[in-house]
Amino acid sequence: QQGGGSPTAQTLNISNTGGGTLSWSASPNTTWLAVSPTSATGNGTATVSVTTGILTAGSYTGNITLSATGASSMTVPVTFTVTAAPNISLNPSSLNYAATQGAANPASQTVSLTNTGGTLNWTVSDSASWLSVSPASGSSSSTLTTSVNTSGLAAGTYNGTITVSATGSTSRTVDVTLTVSAPTTSSVTLTWTPNIDTDLAGYKIYRATASGAYGAPLATVPAGTVTYLATGLTTNTTYFFVITAYDSAGNESSFSNEVSKSVL
């Protein structure tokens, strides 16, 4: 494999099939090929080795020439195949999420993981508690699904990193930015016909997000007031309002007619 260790050496058997004494020599014709020993007498073996070194991926050919006095030389062909080193690539290299504080989490996003070259076992990790990725490991090209959880996060910008690691390959990262915005608010103005009782002390305004589900008053205003500005209303919510009148003794009327307002 390109950039990896050299493969195991192989053995070449050399024998004399004729008479007399055989004194032989062996020589390779390329720098990535070696033979040992380079000469000997009689039957024997030679160790043939190749060195990956800085060779790029591809198929290489060479030969070892065996020579001996009184005998025809012989050539042993050698083929050396260097495979490409595994490599991981991620697309895209960055992700951006936008969310509103207290609202639903934004939709998940995906990252394409491509593994080229040989087999590569990879693992995925992330650097933030609000960030998650699946699957956590694999050995081939895959699609990573990323998601964020904004629960408990204050408004602001958060940064995280997804890292894909594998032995024999450079780690790759994806930068993740999460922007959490404060809830968008709105307001409505309530108006009503004044109460004409002489002992009128004021009015109480009630608000709820479900019809009839009123608790403590939202506000209390003095007699003579006939409008009220309800602020801090969250978008995508329907609000319900009623008003009561109360006198100087603290006696409170029943609820007025109910009005509603959907804040979009």
PDB file of C-alpha atoms in Angstrom:
ATOM      1  CA  GLN A   1       0.000   0.000   0.000  1.00  0.00           C
ATOM      2  CA  GLN A   2       1.267   3.479  -0.870  1.00  0.00           C
ATOM      3  CA  GLY A   3       3.135   4.943   2.079  1.00  0.00           C
ATOM      4  CA  GLY A   4       2.877   1.656   3.988  1.00  0.00           C
ATOM      5  CA  GLY A   5       5.396  -1.031   4.905  1.00  0.00           C
ATOM      6  CA  SER A   6       7.104  -3.243   2.388  1.00  0.00           C
ATOM      7  CA  PRO A   7       5.583  -6.700   1.693  1.00  0.00           C
ATOM      8  CA  THR A   8       7.109  -9.944   2.947  1.00  0.00           C
ATOM      9  CA  ALA A   9      10.173 -11.135   1.057  1.00  0.00           C
ATOM     10  CA  GLN A  10       9.895 -14.188  -1.190  1.00  0.00           C
ATOM     11  CA  THR A  11      12.356 -17.024  -1.902  1.00  0.00           C
ATOM     12  CA  LEU A  12      13.913 -17.938  -5.245  1.00  0.00           C
ATOM     13  CA  ASN A  13      15.255 -21.522  -5.517  1.00  0.00           C
ATOM     14  CA  ILE A  14      18.377 -21.927  -7.663  1.00  0.00           C
ATOM     15  CA  SER A  15      19.588 -25.378  -8.782  1.00  0.00           C
ATOM     16  CA  ASN A  16      22.106 -26.906 -11.205  1.00  0.00           C
ATOM     17  CA  THR A  17      20.388 -29.242 -13.654  1.00  0.00           C
ATOM     18  CA  GLY A  18      23.588 -30.015 -15.514  1.00  0.00           C
ATOM     19  CA  GLY A  19      27.064 -31.304 -14.625  1.00  0.00           C
ATOM     20  CA  GLY A  20      29.998 -29.569 -13.052  1.00  0.00           C
ATOM     21  CA  THR A  21      30.066 -26.873 -10.429  1.00  0.00           C
ATOM     22  CA  LEU A  22      27.621 -23.988 -10.723  1.00  0.00           C
ATOM     23  CA  SER A  23      28.902 -20.614  -9.620  1.00  0.00           C
ATOM     24  CA  TRP A  24      26.074 -18.094 -10.056  1.00  0.00           C
ATOM     25  CA  SER A  25      25.353 -14.429  -9.535  1.00  0.00           C
ATOM     26  CA  ALA A  26      22.007 -12.601  -9.269  1.00  0.00           C
ATOM     27  CA  SER A  27      21.353  -8.963 -10.069  1.00  0.00           C
ATOM     28  CA  PRO A  28      18.115  -6.896 -10.070  1.00  0.00           C
ATOM     29  CA  ASN A  29      17.533  -4.204 -12.680  1.00  0.00           C
ATOM     30  CA  THR A  30      15.615  -1.633 -10.586  1.00  0.00           C
ATOM     31  CA  THR A  31      16.149   0.218  -7.316  1.00  0.00           C
ATOM     32  CA  TRP A  32      12.978  -1.031  -5.581  1.00  0.00           C
ATOM     33  CA  LEU A  33      14.053  -4.665  -6.074  1.00  0.00           C
ATOM     34  CA  ALA A  34      16.788  -6.476  -4.104  1.00  0.00           C
ATOM     35  CA  VAL A  35      18.191 -10.004  -3.947  1.00  0.00           C
ATOM     36  CA  SER A  36      20.369 -11.636  -1.299  1.00  0.00           C
ATOM     37  CA  PRO A  37      22.871 -13.178  -1.599  1.00  0.00           C
ATOM     38  CA  THR A  38      23.998 -11.810  -4.917  1.00  0.00           C
ATOM     39  CA  SER A  39      26.270 -14.806  -5.627  1.00  0.00           C
ATOM     40  CA  ALA A  40      26.950 -18.346  -4.449  1.00  0.00           C
ATOM     41  CA  THR A  41      28.160 -21.758  -5.577  1.00  0.00           C
ATOM     42  CA  GLY A  42      25.976 -24.828  -6.091  1.00  0.00           C
ATOM     43  CA  ASN A  43      22.321 -25.271  -5.391  1.00  0.00           C
ATOM     44  CA  GLY A  44      20.838 -22.655  -3.091  1.00  0.00           C
ATOM     45  CA  THR A  45      18.208 -20.017  -2.419  1.00  0.00           C
ATOM     46  CA  ALA A  46      18.069 -16.271  -2.783  1.00  0.00           C
ATOM     47  CA  THR A  47      15.767 -13.935  -0.891  1.00  0.00           C
ATOM     48  CA  VAL A  48      13.945 -11.451  -3.101  1.00  0.00           C
ATOM     49  CA  SER A  49      12.530  -8.299  -1.477  1.00  0.00           C
ATOM     50  CA  VAL A  50      10.845  -5.126  -2.659  1.00  0.00           C
ATOM     51  CA  THR A  51      10.736  -1.700  -0.993  1.00  0.00           C
ATOM     52  CA  THR A  52       7.578   0.405  -1.136  1.00  0.00           C
ATOM     53  CA  GLY A  53       9.426   3.587  -0.189  1.00  0.00           C
ATOM     54  CA  ILE A  54       8.061   6.611  -2.040  1.00  0.00           C
ATOM     55  CA  LEU A  55       6.450   4.651  -4.856  1.00  0.00           C
ATOM     56  CA  THR A  56       3.040   5.939  -5.873  1.00  0.00           C
ATOM     57  CA  ALA A  57       0.068   3.679  -6.550  1.00  0.00           C
ATOM     58  CA  GLY A  58       0.538   1.600  -9.708  1.00  0.00           C
ATOM     59  CA  SER A  59       1.983  -1.598 -11.175  1.00  0.00           C
ATOM     60  CA  TYR A  60       5.779  -1.912 -11.499  1.00  0.00           C
ATOM     61  CA  THR A  61       7.801  -4.529 -13.394  1.00  0.00           C
ATOM     62  CA  GLY A  62      11.416  -5.548 -12.987  1.00  0.00           C
ATOM     63  CA  ASN A  63      13.586  -8.628 -13.287  1.00  0.00           C
ATOM     64  CA  ILE A  64      16.394 -10.550 -11.651  1.00  0.00           C
ATOM     65  CA  THR A  65      19.083 -11.861 -13.984  1.00  0.00           C
ATOM     66  CA  LEU A  66      20.866 -15.082 -12.981  1.00  0.00           C
ATOM     67  CA  SER A  67      24.271 -15.586 -14.618  1.00  0.00           C
ATOM     68  CA  ALA A  68      26.817 -18.405 -14.421  1.00  0.00           C
ATOM     69  CA  THR A  69      30.018 -19.200 -16.262  1.00  0.00           C
ATOM     70  CA  GLY A  70      29.383 -21.849 -18.876  1.00  0.00           C
ATOM     71  CA  ALA A  71      25.595 -21.594 -18.600  1.00  0.00           C
ATOM     72  CA  SER A  72      22.973 -19.477 -20.296  1.00  0.00           C
ATOM     73  CA  SER A  73      21.702 -16.607 -18.187  1.00  0.00           C
ATOM     74  CA  MET A  74      18.120 -16.684 -16.977  1.00  0.00           C
ATOM     75  CA  THR A  75      15.710 -13.838 -16.204  1.00  0.00           C
ATOM     76  CA  VAL A  76      13.105 -14.004 -13.455  1.00  0.00           C
ATOM     77  CA  PRO A  77      10.344 -11.386 -13.977  1.00  0.00           C
ATOM     78  CA  VAL A  78       9.013  -9.556 -10.913  1.00  0.00           C
ATOM     79  CA  THR A  79       5.725  -7.638 -10.719  1.00  0.00           C
ATOM     80  CA  PHE A  80       5.110  -5.249  -7.826  1.00  0.00           C
ATOM     81  CA  THR A  81       1.616  -3.764  -7.385  1.00  0.00           C
ATOM     82  CA  VAL A  82       1.268  -0.745  -5.085  1.00  0.00           C
ATOM     83  CA  THR A  83      -2.322   0.048  -4.072  1.00  0.00           C
ATOM     84  CA  ALA A  84      -3.550   3.528  -3.206  1.00  0.00           C
ATOM     85  CA  ALA A  85      -3.610   4.481   0.468  1.00  0.00           C
ATOM     86  CA  PRO A  86      -7.119   4.749   1.963  1.00  0.00           C
ATOM     87  CA  ASN A  87      -8.445   8.285   2.182  1.00  0.00           C
ATOM     88  CA  ILE A  88     -11.485   9.841   3.813  1.00  0.00           C
ATOM     89  CA  SER A  89     -13.268  12.895   2.447  1.00  0.00           C
ATOM     90  CA  LEU A  90     -16.281  14.688   3.957  1.00  0.00           C
ATOM     91  CA  ASN A  91     -18.810  16.856   2.166  1.00  0.00           C
ATOM     92  CA  PRO A  92     -19.776  19.477   3.188  1.00  0.00           C
ATOM     93  CA  SER A  93     -16.940  20.583   5.451  1.00  0.00           C
ATOM     94  CA  SER A  94     -19.180  22.816   7.579  1.00  0.00           C
ATOM     95  CA  LEU A  95     -22.785  22.882   8.799  1.00  0.00           C
ATOM     96  CA  ASN A  96     -24.948  25.717  10.085  1.00  0.00           C
ATOM     97  CA  TYR A  97     -28.032  25.329  12.283  1.00  0.00           C
ATOM     98  CA  ALA A  98     -30.474  28.061  13.316  1.00  0.00           C
ATOM     99  CA  ALA A  99     -32.983  27.663  16.141  1.00  0.00           C
ATOM    100  CA  THR A 100     -35.248  29.718  18.400  1.00  0.00           C
ATOM    101  CA  GLN A 101     -34.816  29.412  22.133  1.00  0.00           C
ATOM    102  CA  GLY A 102     -37.499  27.164  23.594  1.00  0.00           C
ATOM    103  CA  ALA A 103     -38.803  26.127  20.172  1.00  0.00           C
ATOM    104  CA  ALA A 104     -38.475  22.793  18.349  1.00  0.00           C
ATOM    105  CA  ASN A 105     -35.030  21.553  17.319  1.00  0.00           C
ATOM    106  CA  PRO A 106     -34.033  22.317  13.716  1.00  0.00           C
ATOM    107  CA  ALA A 107     -34.093  19.531  11.130  1.00  0.00           C
ATOM    108  CA  SER A 108     -31.175  17.092  10.941  1.00  0.00           C
ATOM    109  CA  GLN A 109     -28.512  17.539   8.273  1.00  0.00           C
ATOM    110  CA  THR A 110     -26.267  15.008   6.515  1.00  0.00           C
ATOM    111  CA  VAL A 111     -22.588  14.714   5.643  1.00  0.00           C
ATOM    112  CA  SER A 112     -21.335  12.417   2.871  1.00  0.00           C
ATOM    113  CA  LEU A 113     -18.338  10.320   3.950  1.00  0.00           C
ATOM    114  CA  THR A 114     -16.368   8.894   1.025  1.00  0.00           C
ATOM    115  CA  ASN A 115     -13.671   6.258   1.531  1.00  0.00           C
ATOM    116  CA  THR A 116     -11.285   5.788  -1.398  1.00  0.00           C
ATOM    117  CA  GLY A 117      -8.414   3.325  -1.543  1.00  0.00           C
ATOM    118  CA  GLY A 118      -8.280   0.226   0.628  1.00  0.00           C
ATOM    119  CA  THR A 119     -10.479  -0.903   3.485  1.00  0.00           C
ATOM    120  CA  LEU A 120     -10.551   1.616   6.286  1.00  0.00           C
ATOM    121  CA  ASN A 121     -12.296   1.308   9.658  1.00  0.00           C
ATOM    122  CA  TRP A 122     -13.394   4.751  10.796  1.00  0.00           C
ATOM    123  CA  THR A 123     -14.977   6.210  13.933  1.00  0.00           C
ATOM    124  CA  VAL A 124     -16.880   9.453  14.485  1.00  0.00           C
ATOM    125  CA  SER A 125     -16.764  11.767  17.498  1.00  0.00           C
ATOM    126  CA  ASP A 126     -18.181  15.206  18.297  1.00  0.00           C
ATOM    127  CA  SER A 127     -17.008  17.949  20.615  1.00  0.00           C
ATOM    128  CA  ALA A 128     -20.307  19.337  21.983  1.00  0.00           C
ATOM    129  CA  SER A 129     -23.042  17.968  24.249  1.00  0.00           C
ATOM    130  CA  TRP A 130     -25.741  19.561  22.075  1.00  0.00           C
ATOM    131  CA  LEU A 131     -24.410  17.825  18.928  1.00  0.00           C
ATOM    132  CA  SER A 132     -24.869  14.177  17.903  1.00  0.00           C
ATOM    133  CA  VAL A 133     -23.862  12.096  14.877  1.00  0.00           C
ATOM    134  CA  SER A 134     -24.784   8.646  13.593  1.00  0.00           C
ATOM    135  CA  PRO A 135     -23.533   6.103  12.705  1.00  0.00           C
ATOM    136  CA  ALA A 136     -20.599   6.206  15.119  1.00  0.00           C
ATOM    137  CA  SER A 137     -18.365   3.900  13.045  1.00  0.00           C
ATOM    138  CA  GLY A 138     -18.059   2.058   9.737  1.00  0.00           C
ATOM    139  CA  SER A 139     -15.658   0.653   7.148  1.00  0.00           C
ATOM    140  CA  SER A 140     -16.922   2.029   3.835  1.00  0.00           C
ATOM    141  CA  SER A 141     -18.462   5.138   2.333  1.00  0.00           C
ATOM    142  CA  SER A 142     -21.490   6.281   4.297  1.00  0.00           C
ATOM    143  CA  THR A 143     -23.902   9.130   5.045  1.00  0.00           C
ATOM    144  CA  LEU A 144     -23.565  10.696   8.480  1.00  0.00           C
ATOM    145  CA  THR A 145     -26.725  12.154  10.036  1.00  0.00           C
ATOM    146  CA  THR A 146     -26.108  15.094  12.358  1.00  0.00           C
ATOM    147  CA  SER A 147     -28.605  16.656  14.744  1.00  0.00           C
ATOM    148  CA  VAL A 148     -28.635  19.294  17.466  1.00  0.00           C
ATOM    149  CA  ASN A 149     -30.590  19.577  20.704  1.00  0.00           C
ATOM    150  CA  THR A 150     -31.256  23.149  21.823  1.00  0.00           C
ATOM    151  CA  SER A 151     -32.948  22.199  25.102  1.00  0.00           C
ATOM    152  CA  GLY A 152     -31.624  24.397  27.909  1.00  0.00           C
ATOM    153  CA  LEU A 153     -29.438  26.529  25.639  1.00  0.00           C
ATOM    154  CA  ALA A 154     -29.492  30.284  26.064  1.00  0.00           C
ATOM    155  CA  ALA A 155     -29.631  32.579  23.068  1.00  0.00           C
ATOM    156  CA  GLY A 156     -26.211  32.804  21.413  1.00  0.00           C
ATOM    157  CA  THR A 157     -23.810  31.164  18.959  1.00  0.00           C
ATOM    158  CA  TYR A 158     -22.342  27.724  19.673  1.00  0.00           C
ATOM    159  CA  ASN A 159     -19.487  25.999  17.845  1.00  0.00           C
ATOM    160  CA  GLY A 160     -18.706  22.299  17.647  1.00  0.00           C
ATOM    161  CA  THR A 161     -16.644  19.890  15.572  1.00  0.00           C
ATOM    162  CA  ILE A 162     -17.323  16.465  14.101  1.00  0.00           C
ATOM    163  CA  THR A 163     -14.155  14.386  13.686  1.00  0.00           C
ATOM    164  CA  VAL A 164     -13.812  11.221  11.568  1.00  0.00           C
ATOM    165  CA  SER A 165     -10.698   9.223  12.462  1.00  0.00           C
ATOM    166  CA  ALA A 166      -9.132   6.054  11.017  1.00  0.00           C
ATOM    167  CA  THR A 167      -5.800   4.283  11.394  1.00  0.00           C
ATOM    168  CA  GLY A 168      -3.706   4.827   8.303  1.00  0.00           C
ATOM    169  CA  SER A 169      -5.583   7.905   7.106  1.00  0.00           C
ATOM    170  CA  THR A 170      -5.634  11.587   7.954  1.00  0.00           C
ATOM    171  CA  SER A 171      -8.506  12.588  10.245  1.00  0.00           C
ATOM    172  CA  ARG A 172     -11.171  14.836   8.731  1.00  0.00           C
ATOM    173  CA  THR A 173     -13.403  17.375  10.457  1.00  0.00           C
ATOM    174  CA  VAL A 174     -16.688  19.193   9.911  1.00  0.00           C
ATOM    175  CA  ASP A 175     -17.245  22.512  11.671  1.00  0.00           C
ATOM    176  CA  VAL A 176     -20.748  22.946  13.101  1.00  0.00           C
ATOM    177  CA  THR A 177     -22.254  26.315  14.049  1.00  0.00           C
ATOM    178  CA  LEU A 178     -25.514  26.556  15.990  1.00  0.00           C
ATOM    179  CA  THR A 179     -27.200  29.941  16.339  1.00  0.00           C
ATOM    180  CA  VAL A 180     -29.937  30.124  18.972  1.00  0.00           C
ATOM    181  CA  SER A 181     -32.096  33.246  18.752  1.00  0.00           C
ATOM    182  CA  ALA A 182     -34.237  34.708  21.507  1.00  0.00           C
ATOM    183  CA  PRO A 183     -37.964  34.123  20.976  1.00  0.00           C
ATOM    184  CA  THR A 184     -39.585  36.646  18.690  1.00  0.00           C
ATOM    185  CA  THR A 185     -42.285  38.546  20.585  1.00  0.00           C
ATOM    186  CA  SER A 186     -45.209  40.731  19.638  1.00  0.00           C
ATOM    187  CA  SER A 187     -47.943  42.741  21.336  1.00  0.00           C
ATOM    188  CA  VAL A 188     -51.689  43.400  21.112  1.00  0.00           C
ATOM    189  CA  THR A 189     -53.800  46.280  22.349  1.00  0.00           C
ATOM    190  CA  LEU A 190     -56.976  45.533  24.312  1.00  0.00           C
ATOM    191  CA  THR A 191     -59.819  48.099  24.545  1.00  0.00           C
ATOM    192  CA  TRP A 192     -63.100  47.922  26.450  1.00  0.00           C
ATOM    193  CA  THR A 193     -66.185  49.932  27.329  1.00  0.00           C
ATOM    194  CA  PRO A 194     -65.761  51.628  30.725  1.00  0.00           C
ATOM    195  CA  ASN A 195     -67.697  50.454  33.757  1.00  0.00           C
ATOM    196  CA  ILE A 196     -69.969  53.225  35.088  1.00  0.00           C
ATOM    197  CA  ASP A 197     -70.293  52.084  38.717  1.00  0.00           C
ATOM    198  CA  THR A 198     -69.499  54.956  41.094  1.00  0.00           C
ATOM    199  CA  ASP A 199     -67.281  52.803  43.345  1.00  0.00           C
ATOM    200  CA  LEU A 200     -65.223  51.405  40.474  1.00  0.00           C
ATOM    201  CA  ALA A 201     -61.587  50.990  41.539  1.00  0.00           C
ATOM    202  CA  GLY A 202     -60.073  49.476  38.408  1.00  0.00           C
ATOM    203  CA  TYR A 203     -59.810  46.551  36.035  1.00  0.00           C
ATOM    204  CA  LYS A 204     -57.944  43.218  35.988  1.00  0.00           C
ATOM    205  CA  ILE A 205     -56.653  41.729  32.728  1.00  0.00           C
ATOM    206  CA  TYR A 206     -56.287  37.967  32.341  1.00  0.00           C
ATOM    207  CA  ARG A 207     -54.399  36.056  29.660  1.00  0.00           C
ATOM    208  CA  ALA A 208     -54.179  32.363  28.732  1.00  0.00           C
ATOM    209  CA  THR A 209     -53.033  30.173  25.835  1.00  0.00           C
ATOM    210  CA  ALA A 210     -56.129  27.965  26.071  1.00  0.00           C
ATOM    211  CA  SER A 211     -59.730  29.176  26.125  1.00  0.00           C
ATOM    212  CA  GLY A 212     -61.012  29.612  29.695  1.00  0.00           C
ATOM    213  CA  ALA A 213     -57.728  28.512  31.306  1.00  0.00           C
ATOM    214  CA  TYR A 214     -57.135  31.692  33.311  1.00  0.00           C
ATOM    215  CA  GLY A 215     -54.993  31.913  36.415  1.00  0.00           C
ATOM    216  CA  ALA A 216     -53.789  35.016  38.240  1.00  0.00           C
ATOM    217  CA  PRO A 217     -54.350  38.399  36.599  1.00  0.00           C
ATOM    218  CA  LEU A 218     -51.801  39.476  34.009  1.00  0.00           C
ATOM    219  CA  ALA A 219     -52.162  43.116  35.103  1.00  0.00           C
ATOM    220  CA  THR A 220     -54.279  45.483  37.182  1.00  0.00           C
ATOM    221  CA  VAL A 221     -55.070  48.992  35.918  1.00  0.00           C
ATOM    222  CA  PRO A 222     -56.915  51.889  37.682  1.00  0.00           C
ATOM    223  CA  ALA A 223     -60.394  53.207  36.952  1.00  0.00           C
ATOM    224  CA  GLY A 224     -60.470  55.546  33.972  1.00  0.00           C
ATOM    225  CA  THR A 225     -58.252  53.205  31.908  1.00  0.00           C
ATOM    226  CA  VAL A 226     -59.893  51.677  28.842  1.00  0.00           C
ATOM    227  CA  THR A 227     -56.868  50.225  26.966  1.00  0.00           C
ATOM    228  CA  TYR A 228     -54.024  47.870  27.790  1.00  0.00           C
ATOM    229  CA  LEU A 229     -50.953  46.878  25.734  1.00  0.00           C
ATOM    230  CA  ALA A 230     -50.140  43.187  26.193  1.00  0.00           C
ATOM    231  CA  THR A 231     -46.473  42.663  25.298  1.00  0.00           C
ATOM    232  CA  GLY A 232     -44.043  39.731  25.164  1.00  0.00           C
ATOM    233  CA  LEU A 233     -46.316  37.536  23.042  1.00  0.00           C
ATOM    234  CA  THR A 234     -44.533  34.643  21.327  1.00  0.00           C
ATOM    235  CA  THR A 235     -45.068  34.006  17.640  1.00  0.00           C
ATOM    236  CA  ASN A 236     -47.003  30.967  16.436  1.00  0.00           C
ATOM    237  CA  THR A 237     -49.186  31.111  19.554  1.00  0.00           C
ATOM    238  CA  THR A 238     -52.863  31.954  20.090  1.00  0.00           C
ATOM    239  CA  TYR A 239     -53.689  34.000  23.203  1.00  0.00           C
ATOM    240  CA  PHE A 240     -57.051  34.455  24.962  1.00  0.00           C
ATOM    241  CA  PHE A 241     -58.004  37.506  27.032  1.00  0.00           C
ATOM    242  CA  VAL A 242     -60.796  38.538  29.461  1.00  0.00           C
ATOM    243  CA  ILE A 243     -61.239  41.576  31.712  1.00  0.00           C
ATOM    244  CA  THR A 244     -62.974  42.062  35.061  1.00  0.00           C
ATOM    245  CA  ALA A 245     -63.933  45.197  37.006  1.00  0.00           C
ATOM    246  CA  TYR A 246     -63.404  45.490  40.755  1.00  0.00           C
ATOM    247  CA  ASP A 247     -64.677  48.040  43.284  1.00  0.00           C
ATOM    248  CA  SER A 248     -63.060  49.838  46.197  1.00  0.00           C
ATOM    249  CA  ALA A 249     -64.044  46.989  48.531  1.00  0.00           C
ATOM    250  CA  GLY A 250     -62.203  44.472  46.338  1.00  0.00           C
ATOM    251  CA  ASN A 251     -65.313  42.871  44.890  1.00  0.00           C
ATOM    252  CA  GLU A 252     -64.611  41.583  41.381  1.00  0.00           C
ATOM    253  CA  SER A 253     -67.054  41.135  38.530  1.00  0.00           C
ATOM    254  CA  SER A 254     -67.351  38.015  36.403  1.00  0.00           C
ATOM    255  CA  PHE A 255     -65.220  37.680  33.280  1.00  0.00           C
ATOM    256  CA  SER A 256     -66.021  39.819  30.272  1.00  0.00           C
ATOM    257  CA  ASN A 257     -66.524  38.223  26.900  1.00  0.00           C
ATOM    258  CA  GLU A 258     -63.403  36.365  25.754  1.00  0.00           C
ATOM    259  CA  VAL A 259     -61.294  37.619  22.844  1.00  0.00           C
ATOM    260  CA  SER A 260     -58.411  35.822  21.155  1.00  0.00           C
ATOM    261  CA  LYS A 261     -55.429  36.777  19.065  1.00  0.00           C
ATOM    262  CA  SER A 262     -53.111  34.525  17.038  1.00  0.00           C
ATOM    263  CA  VAL A 263     -49.583  35.910  16.848  1.00  0.00           C
ATOM    264  CA  LEU A 264     -47.973  34.765  13.572  1.00  0.00           C
TER     265      LEU A 264
END
